[in-house]
GROMACS .gro file of C-alpha atoms in nm:
model
  315
    1MET     CA    1   0.000   0.000   0.000
    2ILE     CA    2   0.128   0.345  -0.096
    3PHE     CA    3  -0.012   0.602   0.144
    4PRO     CA    4  -0.032   0.964   0.013
    5ASN     CA    5   0.210   1.152   0.241
    6ARG     CA    6   0.330   1.439   0.021
    7LEU     CA    7   0.222   1.787   0.132
    8THR     CA    8   0.037   1.952  -0.158
    9ALA     CA    9  -0.102   2.263   0.015
   10LYS     CA   10  -0.059   2.444   0.342
   11LEU     CA   11  -0.341   2.683   0.419
   12THR     CA   12  -0.307   2.958   0.677
   13GLY     CA   13  -0.500   3.259   0.794
   14HIS     CA   14  -0.702   3.153   1.097
   15GLY     CA   15  -0.627   3.338   1.418
   16GLY     CA   16  -0.634   3.033   1.642
   17PRO     CA   17  -0.659   2.653   1.654
   18VAL     CA   18  -0.860   2.493   1.373
   19HIS     CA   19  -1.119   2.255   1.518
   20CYS     CA   20  -1.276   2.111   1.203
   21VAL     CA   21  -1.199   2.054   0.838
   22THR     CA   22  -1.404   1.901   0.557
   23PHE     CA   23  -1.393   1.868   0.181
   24SER     CA   24  -1.670   1.986  -0.047
   25ALA     CA   25  -1.901   1.718  -0.184
   26GLY     CA   26  -1.849   1.547  -0.516
   27ALA     CA   27  -1.501   1.601  -0.654
   28GLY     CA   28  -1.383   1.751  -0.327
   29GLN     CA   29  -1.218   2.047  -0.495
   30TYR     CA   30  -1.260   2.280  -0.199
   31VAL     CA   31  -1.181   2.269   0.172
   32LEU     CA   32  -1.389   2.426   0.447
   33THR     CA   33  -1.244   2.496   0.792
   34GLY     CA   34  -1.373   2.622   1.126
   35SER     CA   35  -1.166   2.777   1.402
   36SER     CA   36  -1.152   2.915   1.752
   37ASP     CA   37  -1.122   3.259   1.588
   38ARG     CA   38  -1.501   3.231   1.520
   39THR     CA   39  -1.466   3.225   1.141
   40ILE     CA   40  -1.520   2.968   0.869
   41ARG     CA   41  -1.299   2.975   0.561
   42LEU     CA   42  -1.344   2.826   0.216
   43TYR     CA   43  -1.026   2.739   0.024
   44ASN     CA   44  -0.918   2.604  -0.309
   45PRO     CA   45  -0.607   2.398  -0.219
   46LEU     CA   46  -0.493   2.393  -0.582
   47LYS     CA   47  -0.418   2.764  -0.550
   48ALA     CA   48  -0.223   2.725  -0.227
   49ALA     CA   49   0.100   2.535  -0.288
   50PRO     CA   50   0.321   2.491   0.021
   51SER     CA   51   0.556   2.768  -0.101
   52ALA     CA   52   0.270   3.015  -0.140
   53LEU     CA   53   0.245   3.103   0.227
   54ALA     CA   54   0.434   3.359   0.429
   55SER     CA   55   0.597   3.118   0.671
   56ASP     CA   56   0.738   3.388   0.898
   57ALA     CA   57   0.396   3.534   0.976
   58PRO     CA   58   0.270   3.443   1.327
   59VAL     CA   59  -0.065   3.268   1.369
   60GLY     CA   60  -0.338   3.528   1.375
   61LYS     CA   61  -0.133   3.779   1.172
   62PRO     CA   62  -0.084   3.621   0.831
   63GLY     CA   63   0.124   3.798   0.572
   64PRO     CA   64  -0.024   3.902   0.237
   65ALA     CA   65   0.071   3.576   0.068
   66ALA     CA   66  -0.077   3.363   0.347
   67ALA     CA   67  -0.398   3.566   0.352
   68ALA     CA   68  -0.453   3.521  -0.021
   69ALA     CA   69  -0.324   3.167  -0.078
   70GLY     CA   70  -0.625   2.973  -0.197
   71LEU     CA   71  -0.877   3.167   0.011
   72ILE     CA   72  -1.213   3.202  -0.164
   73GLN     CA   73  -1.442   3.330   0.109
   74THR     CA   74  -1.462   3.392   0.483
   75TYR     CA   75  -1.789   3.338   0.668
   76SER     CA   76  -1.845   3.539   0.985
   77ALA     CA   77  -2.152   3.509   1.207
   78HIS     CA   78  -2.041   3.299   1.502
   79GLY     CA   79  -1.978   3.477   1.828
   80TYR     CA   80  -1.784   3.184   1.970
   81GLU     CA   81  -1.548   2.914   1.841
   82VAL     CA   82  -1.660   2.694   1.550
   83LEU     CA   83  -1.649   2.325   1.641
   84ASP     CA   84  -1.795   2.134   1.346
   85LEU     CA   85  -1.905   2.169   0.983
   86ALA     CA   86  -2.116   1.973   0.735
   87VAL     CA   87  -2.155   2.034   0.361
   88SER     CA   88  -2.469   1.947   0.162
   89ASP     CA   89  -2.437   1.707  -0.130
   90ASP     CA   90  -2.506   1.984  -0.383
   91ASN     CA   91  -2.243   2.213  -0.224
   92ALA     CA   92  -2.500   2.494  -0.211
   93ARG     CA   93  -2.529   2.495   0.168
   94PHE     CA   94  -2.328   2.409   0.473
   95ALA     CA   95  -2.407   2.389   0.843
   96SER     CA   96  -2.186   2.499   1.129
   97VAL     CA   97  -2.199   2.474   1.508
   98GLY     CA   98  -1.994   2.584   1.805
   99GLY     CA   99  -1.996   2.770   2.131
  100ASP     CA  100  -2.297   2.983   2.037
  101ARG     CA  101  -2.544   2.706   2.137
  102GLN     CA  102  -2.696   2.752   1.793
  103VAL     CA  103  -2.699   2.569   1.460
  104PHE     CA  104  -2.619   2.785   1.157
  105LEU     CA  105  -2.728   2.702   0.801
  106TRP     CA  106  -2.538   2.896   0.534
  107ASP     CA  107  -2.569   2.978   0.166
  108VAL     CA  108  -2.225   2.907   0.021
  109ALA     CA  109  -2.243   3.157  -0.266
  110THR     CA  110  -2.380   3.461  -0.080
  111GLY     CA  111  -2.210   3.394   0.252
  112ARG     CA  112  -2.534   3.461   0.438
  113THR     CA  113  -2.702   3.251   0.705
  114LEU     CA  114  -3.031   3.096   0.591
  115ARG     CA  115  -3.131   2.968   0.936
  116ARG     CA  116  -3.015   3.000   1.294
  117TRP     CA  117  -3.170   2.742   1.521
  118ALA     CA  118  -3.151   2.794   1.897
  119GLY     CA  119  -3.253   2.548   2.164
  120HIS     CA  120  -2.944   2.367   2.285
  121GLY     CA  121  -2.849   2.433   2.645
  122GLY     CA  122  -2.474   2.419   2.586
  123ARG     CA  123  -2.213   2.441   2.314
  124VAL     CA  124  -2.292   2.239   2.003
  125ASN     CA  125  -2.017   1.990   1.919
  126ALA     CA  126  -2.136   1.817   1.603
  127VAL     CA  127  -2.357   1.863   1.298
  128ALA     CA  128  -2.465   1.656   0.995
  129PHE     CA  129  -2.718   1.669   0.712
  130GLY     CA  130  -2.991   1.405   0.687
  131GLY     CA  131  -3.309   1.312   0.505
  132PRO     CA  132  -3.366   1.195   0.146
  133ALA     CA  133  -3.317   1.548   0.010
  134GLN     CA  134  -3.094   1.661   0.298
  135GLU     CA  135  -3.382   1.866   0.428
  136LEU     CA  136  -3.283   1.786   0.786
  137VAL     CA  137  -2.991   1.903   0.997
  138VAL     CA  138  -2.885   1.695   1.299
  139SER     CA  139  -2.686   1.842   1.588
  140GLY     CA  140  -2.524   1.703   1.903
  141SER     CA  141  -2.446   1.913   2.208
  142PHE     CA  142  -2.277   1.946   2.543
  143ASP     CA  143  -2.632   1.946   2.685
  144ALA     CA  144  -2.639   1.568   2.615
  145THR     CA  145  -2.908   1.592   2.346
  146VAL     CA  146  -2.930   1.519   1.975
  147ARG     CA  147  -3.170   1.751   1.792
  148VAL     CA  148  -3.316   1.730   1.442
  149TRP     CA  149  -3.404   2.052   1.256
  150ASP     CA  150  -3.618   2.106   0.946
  151ALA     CA  151  -3.422   2.306   0.688
  152LYS     CA  152  -3.713   2.335   0.442
  153SER     CA  153  -3.962   2.505   0.671
  154ALA     CA  154  -3.943   2.824   0.874
  155ALA     CA  155  -3.987   2.627   1.198
  156THR     CA  156  -3.762   2.740   1.482
  157LYS     CA  157  -3.817   2.435   1.704
  158PRO     CA  158  -3.653   2.096   1.649
  159VAL     CA  159  -3.872   1.830   1.492
  160GLN     CA  160  -3.721   1.567   1.720
  161VAL     CA  161  -3.504   1.559   2.034
  162PHE     CA  162  -3.315   1.257   2.167
  163GLU     CA  163  -3.219   1.273   2.535
  164ASP     CA  164  -3.070   0.929   2.602
  165ALA     CA  165  -2.709   1.041   2.655
  166ARG     CA  166  -2.586   1.096   3.009
  167ASP     CA  167  -2.308   1.333   2.910
  168SER     CA  168  -2.200   1.556   2.622
  169VAL     CA  169  -2.273   1.435   2.268
  170SER     CA  170  -1.942   1.477   2.087
  171CYS     CA  171  -2.012   1.352   1.732
  172VAL     CA  172  -2.293   1.257   1.496
  173VAL     CA  173  -2.321   1.096   1.153
  174VAL     CA  174  -2.633   1.015   0.952
  175ALA     CA  175  -2.691   0.706   0.737
  176GLY     CA  176  -3.034   0.681   0.576
  177SER     CA  177  -3.293   0.681   0.853
  178GLU     CA  178  -3.033   0.623   1.124
  179ILE     CA  179  -2.843   0.873   1.337
  180VAL     CA  180  -2.518   0.752   1.495
  181ALA     CA  181  -2.415   0.959   1.797
  182GLY     CA  182  -2.105   0.928   2.017
  183SER     CA  183  -2.101   1.060   2.372
  184VAL     CA  184  -1.861   1.136   2.653
  185ASP     CA  185  -2.061   0.885   2.857
  186GLY     CA  186  -1.870   0.614   2.668
  187ARG     CA  187  -2.153   0.499   2.446
  188VAL     CA  188  -2.239   0.501   2.077
  189ARG     CA  189  -2.613   0.521   2.016
  190VAL     CA  190  -2.781   0.442   1.686
  191TYR     CA  191  -3.124   0.601   1.652
  192ASP     CA  192  -3.346   0.435   1.394
  193VAL     CA  193  -3.582   0.723   1.328
  194ARG     CA  194  -3.809   0.518   1.103
  195MET     CA  195  -3.857   0.237   1.356
  196GLY     CA  196  -3.844   0.458   1.664
  197VAL     CA  197  -3.579   0.251   1.843
  198VAL     CA  198  -3.228   0.311   1.975
  199HIS     CA  199  -2.938   0.063   1.987
  200THR     CA  200  -2.650   0.126   2.227
  201ASP     CA  201  -2.290   0.003   2.223
  202VAL     CA  202  -2.087   0.051   2.540
  203LEU     CA  203  -1.720   0.145   2.486
  204GLY     CA  204  -1.632   0.237   2.842
  205TYR     CA  205  -1.433   0.548   2.747
  206PRO     CA  206  -1.545   0.894   2.626
  207VAL     CA  207  -1.615   0.890   2.251
  208THR     CA  208  -1.461   1.169   2.041
  209SER     CA  209  -1.534   1.062   1.683
  210VAL     CA  210  -1.753   0.828   1.478
  211ALA     CA  211  -1.729   0.748   1.106
  212LEU     CA  212  -1.907   0.490   0.892
  213THR     CA  213  -1.757   0.261   0.631
  214ALA     CA  214  -1.876   0.318   0.275
  215ASP     CA  215  -2.110   0.019   0.286
  216GLY     CA  216  -2.245   0.124   0.625
  217THR     CA  217  -2.180  -0.214   0.788
  218ALA     CA  218  -1.917  -0.094   1.036
  219VAL     CA  219  -1.845   0.217   1.242
  220LEU     CA  220  -1.505   0.358   1.334
  221VAL     CA  221  -1.502   0.494   1.690
  222SER     CA  222  -1.232   0.705   1.857
  223THR     CA  223  -1.216   0.712   2.237
  224LEU     CA  224  -1.009   0.878   2.508
  225ASP     CA  225  -0.803   0.568   2.582
  226SER     CA  226  -0.579   0.630   2.279
  227THR     CA  227  -0.764   0.365   2.081
  228LEU     CA  228  -0.973   0.354   1.765
  229ARG     CA  229  -1.214   0.064   1.723
  230LEU     CA  230  -1.385  -0.069   1.413
  231MET     CA  231  -1.714  -0.222   1.522
  232ASP     CA  232  -1.981  -0.422   1.343
  233ARG     CA  233  -2.299  -0.214   1.330
  234VAL     CA  234  -2.529  -0.515   1.351
  235ASN     CA  235  -2.396  -0.698   1.656
  236GLY     CA  236  -2.143  -0.453   1.804
  237GLN     CA  237  -1.855  -0.699   1.759
  238LEU     CA  238  -1.504  -0.554   1.765
  239LEU     CA  239  -1.356  -0.608   1.419
  240GLN     CA  240  -1.020  -0.432   1.466
  241ALA     CA  241  -0.842  -0.198   1.708
  242PHE     CA  242  -0.590   0.073   1.617
  243CYS     CA  243  -0.333   0.203   1.868
  244GLY     CA  244  -0.007   0.398   1.876
  245HIS     CA  245  -0.134   0.756   1.878
  246ALA     CA  246  -0.204   0.970   2.187
  247ASN     CA  247  -0.560   1.071   2.276
  248THR     CA  248  -0.658   1.095   2.641
  249GLU     CA  249  -0.766   1.456   2.685
  250TYR     CA  250  -0.888   1.636   2.369
  251ARG     CA  251  -1.145   1.569   2.101
  252VAL     CA  252  -0.949   1.415   1.815
  253ARG     CA  253  -1.128   1.314   1.495
  254SER     CA  254  -1.059   1.015   1.272
  255CYS     CA  255  -1.174   0.901   0.928
  256LEU     CA  256  -1.149   0.624   0.670
  257GLY     CA  257  -0.965   0.662   0.340
  258LEU     CA  258  -0.848   0.491   0.021
  259HIS     CA  259  -1.188   0.327  -0.021
  260ASP     CA  260  -1.186   0.210   0.341
  261ALA     CA  261  -0.841   0.053   0.313
  262VAL     CA  262  -0.688   0.282   0.577
  263VAL     CA  263  -0.781   0.454   0.900
  264VAL     CA  264  -0.646   0.806   0.962
  265SER     CA  265  -0.641   1.002   1.287
  266GLY     CA  266  -0.493   1.306   1.450
  267SER     CA  267  -0.309   1.282   1.780
  268GLU     CA  268  -0.217   1.482   2.088
  269ASP     CA  269   0.153   1.419   2.023
  270GLY     CA  270   0.155   1.643   1.715
  271HIS     CA  271   0.158   1.359   1.463
  272LEU     CA  272  -0.084   1.218   1.209
  273TYR     CA  273  -0.131   0.840   1.201
  274ALA     CA  274  -0.255   0.599   0.936
  275TRP     CA  275  -0.328   0.228   0.988
  276ASP     CA  276  -0.404  -0.059   0.754
  277LEU     CA  277  -0.772  -0.134   0.811
  278LEU     CA  278  -0.745  -0.512   0.793
  279GLU     CA  279  -0.418  -0.565   0.978
  280GLY     CA  280  -0.443  -0.279   1.228
  281LYS     CA  281  -0.076  -0.188   1.174
  282VAL     CA  282   0.057   0.168   1.146
  283VAL     CA  283   0.151   0.237   0.784
  284GLU     CA  284   0.234   0.608   0.825
  285LYS     CA  285   0.330   0.845   1.105
  286MET     CA  286   0.381   1.209   1.011
  287ARG     CA  287   0.477   1.507   1.223
  288ALA     CA  288   0.243   1.799   1.162
  289HIS     CA  289   0.110   2.126   1.304
  290GLU     CA  290   0.439   2.222   1.469
  291GLY     CA  291   0.405   1.942   1.721
  292LYS     CA  292   0.074   2.073   1.857
  293VAL     CA  293  -0.247   1.872   1.884
  294ALA     CA  294  -0.364   1.746   1.545
  295SER     CA  295  -0.734   1.760   1.618
  296ALA     CA  296  -0.914   1.681   1.292
  297VAL     CA  297  -0.871   1.492   0.966
  298ALA     CA  298  -1.085   1.455   0.654
  299TRP     CA  299  -1.055   1.245   0.341
  300ASN     CA  300  -1.150   1.347  -0.011
  301GLY     CA  301  -1.374   1.056  -0.107
  302LYS     CA  302  -1.310   1.103  -0.479
  303GLY     CA  303  -0.931   1.097  -0.468
  304ARG     CA  304  -0.614   1.030  -0.273
  305GLU     CA  305  -0.609   1.365  -0.097
  306TRP     CA  306  -0.673   1.421   0.269
  307ALA     CA  307  -0.655   1.716   0.507
  308SER     CA  308  -0.566   1.774   0.870
  309ALA     CA  309  -0.621   2.060   1.114
  310GLY     CA  310  -0.464   2.145   1.444
  311GLY     CA  311  -0.358   2.374   1.722
  312ASP     CA  312  -0.117   2.575   1.509
  313GLY     CA  313  -0.407   2.734   1.319
  314GLU     CA  314  -0.305   2.570   0.989
  315TYR     CA  315  -0.451   2.291   0.779
   0.00000   0.00000   0.00000
């Protein structure tokens, strides 16, 4: 296996740690990032080669080259840090959440917010689109609830609220009529909205990230015992475990790549790790983000590119 480890773009400009990063849908030509500086930035990595940045500019005060390298648009509406992002399949909208206790729905082209849903009692950690036409937005919060919002109507109240978690909901993904939510209470809950039932898997350690395989039969779970686990969605059986990185304190995201052949994760030791999915062995370890926490990773589903974000404010 040849893992893609060559740096093709280094994007700068945020004034603080970058908490989330995601590719646009489809060809994945663009990258969207959210930061503690309360802004969201849209980039074209093809216009931001590693040499295009002003490397001597401190974080928060980028030089002219760094400010312009690949930047398409900056979205500003959050009053607090941005913690998660989700892009619609048509790339016309994206959702963002953070310390505001609100869920923001944006128009990509105009840079304006289409909806702002309030109702969570704490910071909102995670967001995802759902529904046949992605007319729903799902959010998970520090208030231990998962809420479902209707993006087609003008309704300001959630259409559904799940209150099973006993601690902060850290991550959510949607697959058809199911919502998969990870919580600090050490459990992964799968809500079957159509059947009205919930299935729970007990991990025993706070969950920081969940990701589904392409066929939806397994879920990758990151927990605060420095372990990633691949689990069967039907019976909860442990299929493989991935270790070697450091994750005992912060929310660190993970993902699947190369058509589910590899598992990729950030780490608190300032490195990025990749494992062979079947064998569970480390196939790549890369130092990144100036040795600071590498908090998020994302894979471009249509290619061999992937992105990382971290405490140095770069991605």
